[in-house]
């Protein structure tokens, strides 16, 4: 495994609402069409390259297939230009703050077909990066997981 993301429903208590609420200057969006992305990780030697874009493309593809148009996340501030260069629109949910020596902020990330096409181009992808291991039901986030292949 060289990387991964965890997507969590926002209808129940989550990291944004429970642990990082102090970063919010306005309420974070919640709903069946909003997921929280946490624990984004890429092996150090693969960062800022194709693997990172493949992960972003996989998350975007999963979101679009399941009717999710918004992600929420707590990110280091250096992620803003990276996300925007990949094609995602973003909106801060508050001001940056320092946590454990890192400048971070709560963020909304908007997932739409344009962003998906842009990040696929950046990753050099011509096909899906997801392997589905269950039924595809639009909007049903809690079915069996999808994995990158």
mmCIF file of C-alpha atoms in Angstrom:
data_model
loop_
_atom_site.group_PDB
_atom_site.id
_atom_site.type_symbol
_atom_site.label_atom_id
_atom_site.label_comp_id
_atom_site.label_asym_id
_atom_site.label_seq_id
_atom_site.Cartn_x
_atom_site.Cartn_y
_atom_site.Cartn_z
ATOM 1 C CA UNK A 1 0.000 0.000 0.000
ATOM 2 C CA UNK A 2 1.409 3.366 -1.004
ATOM 3 C CA UNK A 3 -1.484 5.562 0.093
ATOM 4 C CA UNK A 4 -5.070 5.902 1.144
ATOM 5 C CA UNK A 5 -7.908 8.064 2.427
ATOM 6 C CA UNK A 6 -10.680 7.421 4.898
ATOM 7 C CA UNK A 7 -14.147 8.764 4.076
ATOM 8 C CA UNK A 8 -16.629 9.147 6.915
ATOM 9 C CA UNK A 9 -20.293 10.080 7.018
ATOM 10 C CA UNK A 10 -21.097 13.504 8.471
ATOM 11 C CA UNK A 11 -24.591 12.724 9.784
ATOM 12 C CA UNK A 12 -23.138 11.432 13.065
ATOM 13 C CA UNK A 13 -20.477 13.006 15.294
ATOM 14 C CA UNK A 14 -17.190 13.132 13.423
ATOM 15 C CA UNK A 15 -13.678 14.518 13.795
ATOM 16 C CA UNK A 16 -14.645 17.921 12.425
ATOM 17 C CA UNK A 17 -17.589 18.336 14.803
ATOM 18 C CA UNK A 18 -16.052 16.721 17.890
ATOM 19 C CA UNK A 19 -12.278 17.155 17.808
ATOM 20 C CA UNK A 20 -11.693 20.162 15.544
ATOM 21 C CA UNK A 21 -14.801 22.256 16.284
ATOM 22 C CA UNK A 22 -12.547 25.110 17.445
ATOM 23 C CA UNK A 23 -11.391 25.527 13.819
ATOM 24 C CA UNK A 24 -14.932 26.245 12.629
ATOM 25 C CA UNK A 25 -16.108 29.833 12.295
ATOM 26 C CA UNK A 26 -19.311 28.654 10.688
ATOM 27 C CA UNK A 27 -21.046 25.290 10.799
ATOM 28 C CA UNK A 28 -19.520 22.523 8.743
ATOM 29 C CA UNK A 29 -21.878 21.092 6.136
ATOM 30 C CA UNK A 30 -23.500 17.747 6.927
ATOM 31 C CA UNK A 31 -25.722 15.447 4.914
ATOM 32 C CA UNK A 32 -25.858 12.298 2.849
ATOM 33 C CA UNK A 33 -24.058 14.196 0.100
ATOM 34 C CA UNK A 34 -21.200 15.340 2.399
ATOM 35 C CA UNK A 35 -18.327 13.141 3.569
ATOM 36 C CA UNK A 36 -15.411 13.884 5.848
ATOM 37 C CA UNK A 37 -12.034 12.845 4.451
ATOM 38 C CA UNK A 38 -9.434 11.926 7.065
ATOM 39 C CA UNK A 39 -6.130 10.129 7.281
ATOM 40 C CA UNK A 40 -4.912 10.999 3.796
ATOM 41 C CA UNK A 41 -1.557 9.306 3.504
ATOM 42 C CA UNK A 42 0.934 8.698 0.722
ATOM 43 C CA UNK A 43 4.326 7.064 1.119
ATOM 44 C CA UNK A 44 6.928 9.804 1.449
ATOM 45 C CA UNK A 45 8.745 8.826 -1.774
ATOM 46 C CA UNK A 46 5.468 9.019 -3.759
ATOM 47 C CA UNK A 47 4.174 12.416 -2.557
ATOM 48 C CA UNK A 48 3.497 15.259 -5.005
ATOM 49 C CA UNK A 49 3.279 12.913 -7.921
ATOM 50 C CA UNK A 50 1.048 10.551 -9.806
ATOM 51 C CA UNK A 51 0.074 8.454 -6.763
ATOM 52 C CA UNK A 52 -1.252 11.507 -4.937
ATOM 53 C CA UNK A 53 -3.305 12.512 -7.986
ATOM 54 C CA UNK A 54 -4.540 8.923 -8.381
ATOM 55 C CA UNK A 55 -5.796 8.997 -4.788
ATOM 56 C CA UNK A 56 -7.562 12.311 -5.360
ATOM 57 C CA UNK A 57 -9.086 10.948 -8.576
ATOM 58 C CA UNK A 58 -10.247 7.803 -6.783
ATOM 59 C CA UNK A 59 -11.911 9.819 -4.031
ATOM 60 C CA UNK A 60 -13.579 12.097 -6.592
ATOM 61 C CA UNK A 61 -14.785 9.127 -8.639
ATOM 62 C CA UNK A 62 -16.185 7.425 -5.536
ATOM 63 C CA UNK A 63 -17.946 10.619 -4.479
ATOM 64 C CA UNK A 64 -19.530 11.200 -7.872
ATOM 65 C CA UNK A 65 -20.685 7.582 -8.071
ATOM 66 C CA UNK A 66 -22.367 7.912 -4.658
ATOM 67 C CA UNK A 67 -23.978 11.340 -5.010
ATOM 68 C CA UNK A 68 -21.432 13.127 -2.811
ATOM 69 C CA UNK A 69 -20.611 16.686 -3.881
ATOM 70 C CA UNK A 70 -18.775 17.991 -0.812
ATOM 71 C CA UNK A 71 -15.915 16.767 1.309
ATOM 72 C CA UNK A 72 -14.866 18.306 4.601
ATOM 73 C CA UNK A 73 -11.335 18.011 5.954
ATOM 74 C CA UNK A 74 -8.822 19.467 8.350
ATOM 75 C CA UNK A 75 -5.710 20.065 6.259
ATOM 76 C CA UNK A 76 -2.329 21.691 6.543
ATOM 77 C CA UNK A 77 -2.517 25.052 4.787
ATOM 78 C CA UNK A 78 -0.080 23.945 2.078
ATOM 79 C CA UNK A 79 -2.851 21.670 0.768
ATOM 80 C CA UNK A 80 -4.893 24.620 -0.551
ATOM 81 C CA UNK A 81 -2.807 25.302 -3.683
ATOM 82 C CA UNK A 82 -2.315 21.576 -4.278
ATOM 83 C CA UNK A 83 -6.078 20.921 -4.250
ATOM 84 C CA UNK A 84 -6.774 23.943 -6.427
ATOM 85 C CA UNK A 85 -4.068 22.966 -8.946
ATOM 86 C CA UNK A 86 -5.656 19.520 -9.159
ATOM 87 C CA UNK A 87 -8.939 21.226 -10.134
ATOM 88 C CA UNK A 88 -10.953 21.280 -6.903
ATOM 89 C CA UNK A 89 -12.789 24.344 -5.638
ATOM 90 C CA UNK A 90 -12.460 24.873 -1.903
ATOM 91 C CA UNK A 91 -13.928 27.059 0.832
ATOM 92 C CA UNK A 92 -12.387 27.572 4.275
ATOM 93 C CA UNK A 93 -14.708 26.927 7.212
ATOM 94 C CA UNK A 94 -12.587 29.097 9.495
ATOM 95 C CA UNK A 95 -9.189 30.725 9.878
ATOM 96 C CA UNK A 96 -5.920 28.787 10.014
ATOM 97 C CA UNK A 97 -4.693 27.759 13.459
ATOM 98 C CA UNK A 98 -1.562 26.067 14.729
ATOM 99 C CA UNK A 99 -1.946 22.510 15.984
ATOM 100 C CA UNK A 100 1.131 20.517 16.968
ATOM 101 C CA UNK A 101 3.387 22.990 15.150
ATOM 102 C CA UNK A 102 1.415 22.810 11.888
ATOM 103 C CA UNK A 103 -0.784 25.527 10.392
ATOM 104 C CA UNK A 104 -4.115 23.830 9.646
ATOM 105 C CA UNK A 105 -7.617 24.822 8.673
ATOM 106 C CA UNK A 106 -11.049 23.300 8.284
ATOM 107 C CA UNK A 107 -12.010 23.150 4.631
ATOM 108 C CA UNK A 108 -14.844 22.304 2.268
ATOM 109 C CA UNK A 109 -13.739 20.614 -0.951
ATOM 110 C CA UNK A 110 -16.235 20.537 -3.807
ATOM 111 C CA UNK A 111 -16.328 17.463 -6.019
ATOM 112 C CA UNK A 112 -17.844 17.798 -9.473
ATOM 113 C CA UNK A 113 -17.235 16.288 -12.919
ATOM 114 C CA UNK A 114 -14.928 19.165 -13.916
ATOM 115 C CA UNK A 115 -12.666 18.601 -10.900
ATOM 116 C CA UNK A 116 -12.716 14.864 -11.558
ATOM 117 C CA UNK A 117 -11.651 15.330 -15.206
ATOM 118 C CA UNK A 118 -8.910 17.754 -14.143
ATOM 119 C CA UNK A 119 -7.400 15.455 -11.508
ATOM 120 C CA UNK A 120 -7.630 12.480 -13.898
ATOM 121 C CA UNK A 121 -5.630 14.490 -16.451
ATOM 122 C CA UNK A 122 -3.068 15.409 -13.773
ATOM 123 C CA UNK A 123 -2.692 11.713 -12.878
ATOM 124 C CA UNK A 124 -2.508 10.617 -16.527
ATOM 125 C CA UNK A 125 -5.501 8.306 -16.084
ATOM 126 C CA UNK A 126 -7.600 6.924 -18.896
ATOM 127 C CA UNK A 127 -9.700 4.509 -16.794
ATOM 128 C CA UNK A 128 -11.109 4.093 -13.322
ATOM 129 C CA UNK A 129 -8.719 3.537 -10.430
ATOM 130 C CA UNK A 130 -11.434 1.938 -8.281
ATOM 131 C CA UNK A 131 -12.149 -1.733 -7.863
ATOM 132 C CA UNK A 132 -15.715 -2.235 -6.682
ATOM 133 C CA UNK A 133 -16.428 -5.188 -4.462
ATOM 134 C CA UNK A 134 -20.173 -4.748 -3.997
ATOM 135 C CA UNK A 135 -23.324 -3.402 -5.611
ATOM 136 C CA UNK A 136 -23.282 0.148 -6.961
ATOM 137 C CA UNK A 137 -26.146 1.994 -5.380
ATOM 138 C CA UNK A 138 -26.111 5.737 -5.933
ATOM 139 C CA UNK A 139 -26.080 7.592 -2.632
ATOM 140 C CA UNK A 140 -25.552 4.471 -0.531
ATOM 141 C CA UNK A 141 -22.217 5.258 1.077
ATOM 142 C CA UNK A 142 -22.360 2.484 3.642
ATOM 143 C CA UNK A 143 -22.246 -0.500 1.271
ATOM 144 C CA UNK A 144 -19.139 -2.598 0.769
ATOM 145 C CA UNK A 145 -15.946 -0.563 0.308
ATOM 146 C CA UNK A 146 -14.237 0.339 -2.921
ATOM 147 C CA UNK A 147 -10.488 -0.023 -3.222
ATOM 148 C CA UNK A 148 -7.930 1.463 -5.578
ATOM 149 C CA UNK A 149 -6.296 -1.052 -7.869
#
